[in-house]
């Protein structure tokens, strides 16, 4: 497996910017925006490495969310109770918005008086399922480490 460092750095840089932007939307302070940016860079970097290793988008997103949530849970002393929100802000840039928009456009095409063909329905359903399973993978990846680190006897 050959790692394209420029592509990885590009994904991490823009993941950091997007996560910090979501931190602004969540009304975090300046100190926490740095943590959001770091979590976003970590999450997008892990997801990019997973996809470069030929994992699916869903599996790569799950691993990235687990890594982000685990890192934030280990740094609970520095972040305090905001840790889970910082991990969430870092993982939001992984939501597949392009797939969701294609699914919505496909479903709108189905509602026309005379749909062109059944392939539009199949493609739109495929995109909806990809979005659903990716969101489920991110949610599970955020929740599992948070619960495990909170309850060490679990």
mmCIF file of C-alpha atoms in Angstrom:
data_model
loop_
_atom_site.group_PDB
_atom_site.id
_atom_site.type_symbol
_atom_site.label_atom_id
_atom_site.label_comp_id
_atom_site.label_asym_id
_atom_site.label_seq_id
_atom_site.Cartn_x
_atom_site.Cartn_y
_atom_site.Cartn_z
ATOM 1 C CA UNK A 1 0.000 0.000 0.000
ATOM 2 C CA UNK A 2 1.470 3.322 -1.101
ATOM 3 C CA UNK A 3 0.408 6.319 0.964
ATOM 4 C CA UNK A 4 0.054 9.585 -0.900
ATOM 5 C CA UNK A 5 1.210 12.017 1.773
ATOM 6 C CA UNK A 6 -0.069 15.083 -0.100
ATOM 7 C CA UNK A 7 -3.559 13.609 -0.317
ATOM 8 C CA UNK A 8 -3.447 12.625 3.351
ATOM 9 C CA UNK A 9 -2.228 16.093 4.385
ATOM 10 C CA UNK A 10 -4.934 17.691 2.211
ATOM 11 C CA UNK A 11 -7.679 15.617 3.850
ATOM 12 C CA UNK A 12 -6.353 16.296 7.348
ATOM 13 C CA UNK A 13 -5.976 20.040 6.746
ATOM 14 C CA UNK A 14 -9.478 20.521 5.414
ATOM 15 C CA UNK A 15 -10.898 18.138 8.015
ATOM 16 C CA UNK A 16 -9.367 20.357 10.689
ATOM 17 C CA UNK A 17 -10.851 23.489 9.138
ATOM 18 C CA UNK A 18 -14.301 21.915 8.802
ATOM 19 C CA UNK A 19 -14.271 20.563 12.357
ATOM 20 C CA UNK A 20 -13.218 23.931 13.734
ATOM 21 C CA UNK A 21 -16.047 25.487 11.741
ATOM 22 C CA UNK A 22 -18.518 23.111 13.339
ATOM 23 C CA UNK A 23 -16.983 24.005 16.690
ATOM 24 C CA UNK A 24 -17.809 27.637 15.958
ATOM 25 C CA UNK A 25 -21.379 26.601 15.150
ATOM 26 C CA UNK A 26 -21.515 24.694 18.459
ATOM 27 C CA UNK A 27 -20.338 27.876 20.239
ATOM 28 C CA UNK A 28 -17.080 26.435 21.588
ATOM 29 C CA UNK A 29 -14.410 28.704 23.005
ATOM 30 C CA UNK A 30 -11.128 29.361 21.226
ATOM 31 C CA UNK A 31 -9.257 26.724 23.247
ATOM 32 C CA UNK A 32 -11.769 24.061 22.318
ATOM 33 C CA UNK A 33 -11.666 25.019 18.638
ATOM 34 C CA UNK A 34 -8.054 23.857 18.584
ATOM 35 C CA UNK A 35 -9.175 20.496 20.000
ATOM 36 C CA UNK A 36 -11.962 20.313 17.408
ATOM 37 C CA UNK A 37 -9.459 20.967 14.626
ATOM 38 C CA UNK A 38 -7.133 18.273 15.951
ATOM 39 C CA UNK A 39 -9.952 15.764 16.242
ATOM 40 C CA UNK A 40 -11.164 16.590 12.735
ATOM 41 C CA UNK A 41 -7.674 16.167 11.299
ATOM 42 C CA UNK A 42 -7.290 12.846 13.106
ATOM 43 C CA UNK A 43 -10.675 11.558 11.973
ATOM 44 C CA UNK A 44 -10.234 12.505 8.313
ATOM 45 C CA UNK A 45 -6.692 11.171 8.328
ATOM 46 C CA UNK A 46 -7.747 7.782 9.699
ATOM 47 C CA UNK A 47 -10.676 7.582 7.285
ATOM 48 C CA UNK A 48 -8.405 8.426 4.346
ATOM 49 C CA UNK A 49 -5.900 5.769 5.387
ATOM 50 C CA UNK A 50 -8.739 3.254 5.740
ATOM 51 C CA UNK A 51 -10.051 4.010 2.287
ATOM 52 C CA UNK A 52 -6.532 3.844 0.862
ATOM 53 C CA UNK A 53 -6.344 0.354 2.419
ATOM 54 C CA UNK A 54 -9.489 -0.520 0.399
ATOM 55 C CA UNK A 55 -11.915 -0.486 3.302
ATOM 56 C CA UNK A 56 -15.432 0.694 2.594
ATOM 57 C CA UNK A 57 -16.543 4.212 3.445
ATOM 58 C CA UNK A 58 -18.625 2.853 6.299
ATOM 59 C CA UNK A 59 -15.799 0.792 7.816
ATOM 60 C CA UNK A 60 -13.296 3.625 7.417
ATOM 61 C CA UNK A 61 -15.700 6.079 9.042
ATOM 62 C CA UNK A 62 -16.289 3.679 11.933
ATOM 63 C CA UNK A 63 -12.541 3.284 12.564
ATOM 64 C CA UNK A 64 -12.016 7.039 12.354
ATOM 65 C CA UNK A 65 -14.841 7.732 14.810
ATOM 66 C CA UNK A 66 -13.490 5.101 17.211
ATOM 67 C CA UNK A 67 -10.041 6.674 17.014
ATOM 68 C CA UNK A 68 -11.378 10.197 17.552
ATOM 69 C CA UNK A 69 -13.614 9.175 20.449
ATOM 70 C CA UNK A 70 -10.868 7.096 22.071
ATOM 71 C CA UNK A 71 -8.366 9.939 21.821
ATOM 72 C CA UNK A 72 -10.822 12.407 23.327
ATOM 73 C CA UNK A 73 -11.717 9.940 26.088
ATOM 74 C CA UNK A 74 -8.049 9.514 26.967
ATOM 75 C CA UNK A 75 -7.692 13.303 27.142
ATOM 76 C CA UNK A 76 -10.717 13.679 29.393
ATOM 77 C CA UNK A 77 -8.649 15.521 31.999
ATOM 78 C CA UNK A 78 -7.772 18.299 29.549
ATOM 79 C CA UNK A 79 -11.204 18.557 27.966
ATOM 80 C CA UNK A 80 -13.513 17.821 30.861
ATOM 81 C CA UNK A 81 -17.187 17.269 30.109
ATOM 82 C CA UNK A 82 -16.888 18.837 26.642
ATOM 83 C CA UNK A 83 -14.924 15.859 25.328
ATOM 84 C CA UNK A 84 -17.793 14.037 23.664
ATOM 85 C CA UNK A 85 -18.970 17.227 21.940
ATOM 86 C CA UNK A 86 -15.434 17.858 20.671
ATOM 87 C CA UNK A 87 -15.294 14.312 19.273
ATOM 88 C CA UNK A 88 -18.652 14.837 17.580
ATOM 89 C CA UNK A 89 -17.521 18.120 16.019
ATOM 90 C CA UNK A 90 -14.421 16.332 14.741
ATOM 91 C CA UNK A 91 -16.472 13.586 13.112
ATOM 92 C CA UNK A 92 -19.160 15.711 11.454
ATOM 93 C CA UNK A 93 -16.951 16.444 8.405
ATOM 94 C CA UNK A 94 -17.075 12.709 7.631
ATOM 95 C CA UNK A 95 -20.834 12.822 6.921
ATOM 96 C CA UNK A 96 -21.245 11.963 3.206
ATOM 97 C CA UNK A 97 -23.164 15.013 2.012
ATOM 98 C CA UNK A 98 -22.592 14.276 -1.679
ATOM 99 C CA UNK A 99 -24.241 10.858 -1.342
ATOM 100 C CA UNK A 100 -27.168 12.395 0.519
ATOM 101 C CA UNK A 101 -27.724 15.073 -2.105
ATOM 102 C CA UNK A 102 -27.598 12.469 -4.885
ATOM 103 C CA UNK A 103 -30.129 10.339 -2.995
ATOM 104 C CA UNK A 104 -32.483 13.288 -2.585
ATOM 105 C CA UNK A 105 -32.175 14.259 -6.239
ATOM 106 C CA UNK A 106 -32.843 10.659 -7.240
ATOM 107 C CA UNK A 107 -35.961 10.494 -5.111
ATOM 108 C CA UNK A 108 -37.159 13.780 -6.596
ATOM 109 C CA UNK A 109 -36.624 12.342 -10.071
ATOM 110 C CA UNK A 110 -38.817 9.387 -9.114
ATOM 111 C CA UNK A 111 -41.694 11.709 -8.238
ATOM 112 C CA UNK A 112 -41.952 13.096 -11.772
ATOM 113 C CA UNK A 113 -45.127 12.098 -13.657
ATOM 114 C CA UNK A 114 -43.225 9.634 -15.857
ATOM 115 C CA UNK A 115 -40.003 8.402 -14.272
ATOM 116 C CA UNK A 116 -37.346 7.519 -16.805
ATOM 117 C CA UNK A 117 -36.407 4.070 -15.550
ATOM 118 C CA UNK A 118 -36.106 1.900 -12.489
ATOM 119 C CA UNK A 119 -32.349 2.471 -12.294
ATOM 120 C CA UNK A 120 -33.006 5.890 -10.741
ATOM 121 C CA UNK A 121 -34.853 4.245 -7.846
ATOM 122 C CA UNK A 122 -32.108 1.693 -7.324
ATOM 123 C CA UNK A 123 -29.349 4.313 -7.394
ATOM 124 C CA UNK A 124 -31.193 6.645 -5.019
ATOM 125 C CA UNK A 125 -31.879 3.768 -2.621
ATOM 126 C CA UNK A 126 -28.225 2.741 -2.754
ATOM 127 C CA UNK A 127 -27.131 6.283 -1.874
ATOM 128 C CA UNK A 128 -29.640 6.498 0.984
ATOM 129 C CA UNK A 129 -28.351 3.201 2.392
ATOM 130 C CA UNK A 130 -24.727 4.364 2.133
ATOM 131 C CA UNK A 131 -25.600 7.553 4.029
ATOM 132 C CA UNK A 132 -27.595 5.653 6.653
ATOM 133 C CA UNK A 133 -24.894 3.056 7.320
ATOM 134 C CA UNK A 134 -22.127 5.669 7.363
ATOM 135 C CA UNK A 135 -24.033 7.753 9.917
ATOM 136 C CA UNK A 136 -24.696 4.613 11.966
ATOM 137 C CA UNK A 137 -21.001 3.692 11.817
ATOM 138 C CA UNK A 138 -19.960 7.173 12.954
ATOM 139 C CA UNK A 139 -22.511 7.114 15.776
ATOM 140 C CA UNK A 140 -21.434 3.678 16.964
ATOM 141 C CA UNK A 141 -17.774 4.650 16.673
ATOM 142 C CA UNK A 142 -18.382 7.688 18.864
ATOM 143 C CA UNK A 143 -20.548 5.907 21.439
ATOM 144 C CA UNK A 144 -18.635 2.674 22.054
ATOM 145 C CA UNK A 145 -15.321 4.147 23.298
ATOM 146 C CA UNK A 146 -17.131 6.839 25.281
ATOM 147 C CA UNK A 147 -19.062 4.155 27.156
ATOM 148 C CA UNK A 148 -16.082 1.853 27.591
ATOM 149 C CA UNK A 149 -13.791 4.582 28.957
ATOM 150 C CA UNK A 150 -16.530 5.934 31.242
ATOM 151 C CA UNK A 151 -17.198 2.479 32.724
ATOM 152 C CA UNK A 152 -13.862 0.662 33.050
ATOM 153 C CA UNK A 153 -15.578 -2.301 34.731
ATOM 154 C CA UNK A 154 -17.762 -2.865 31.676
#
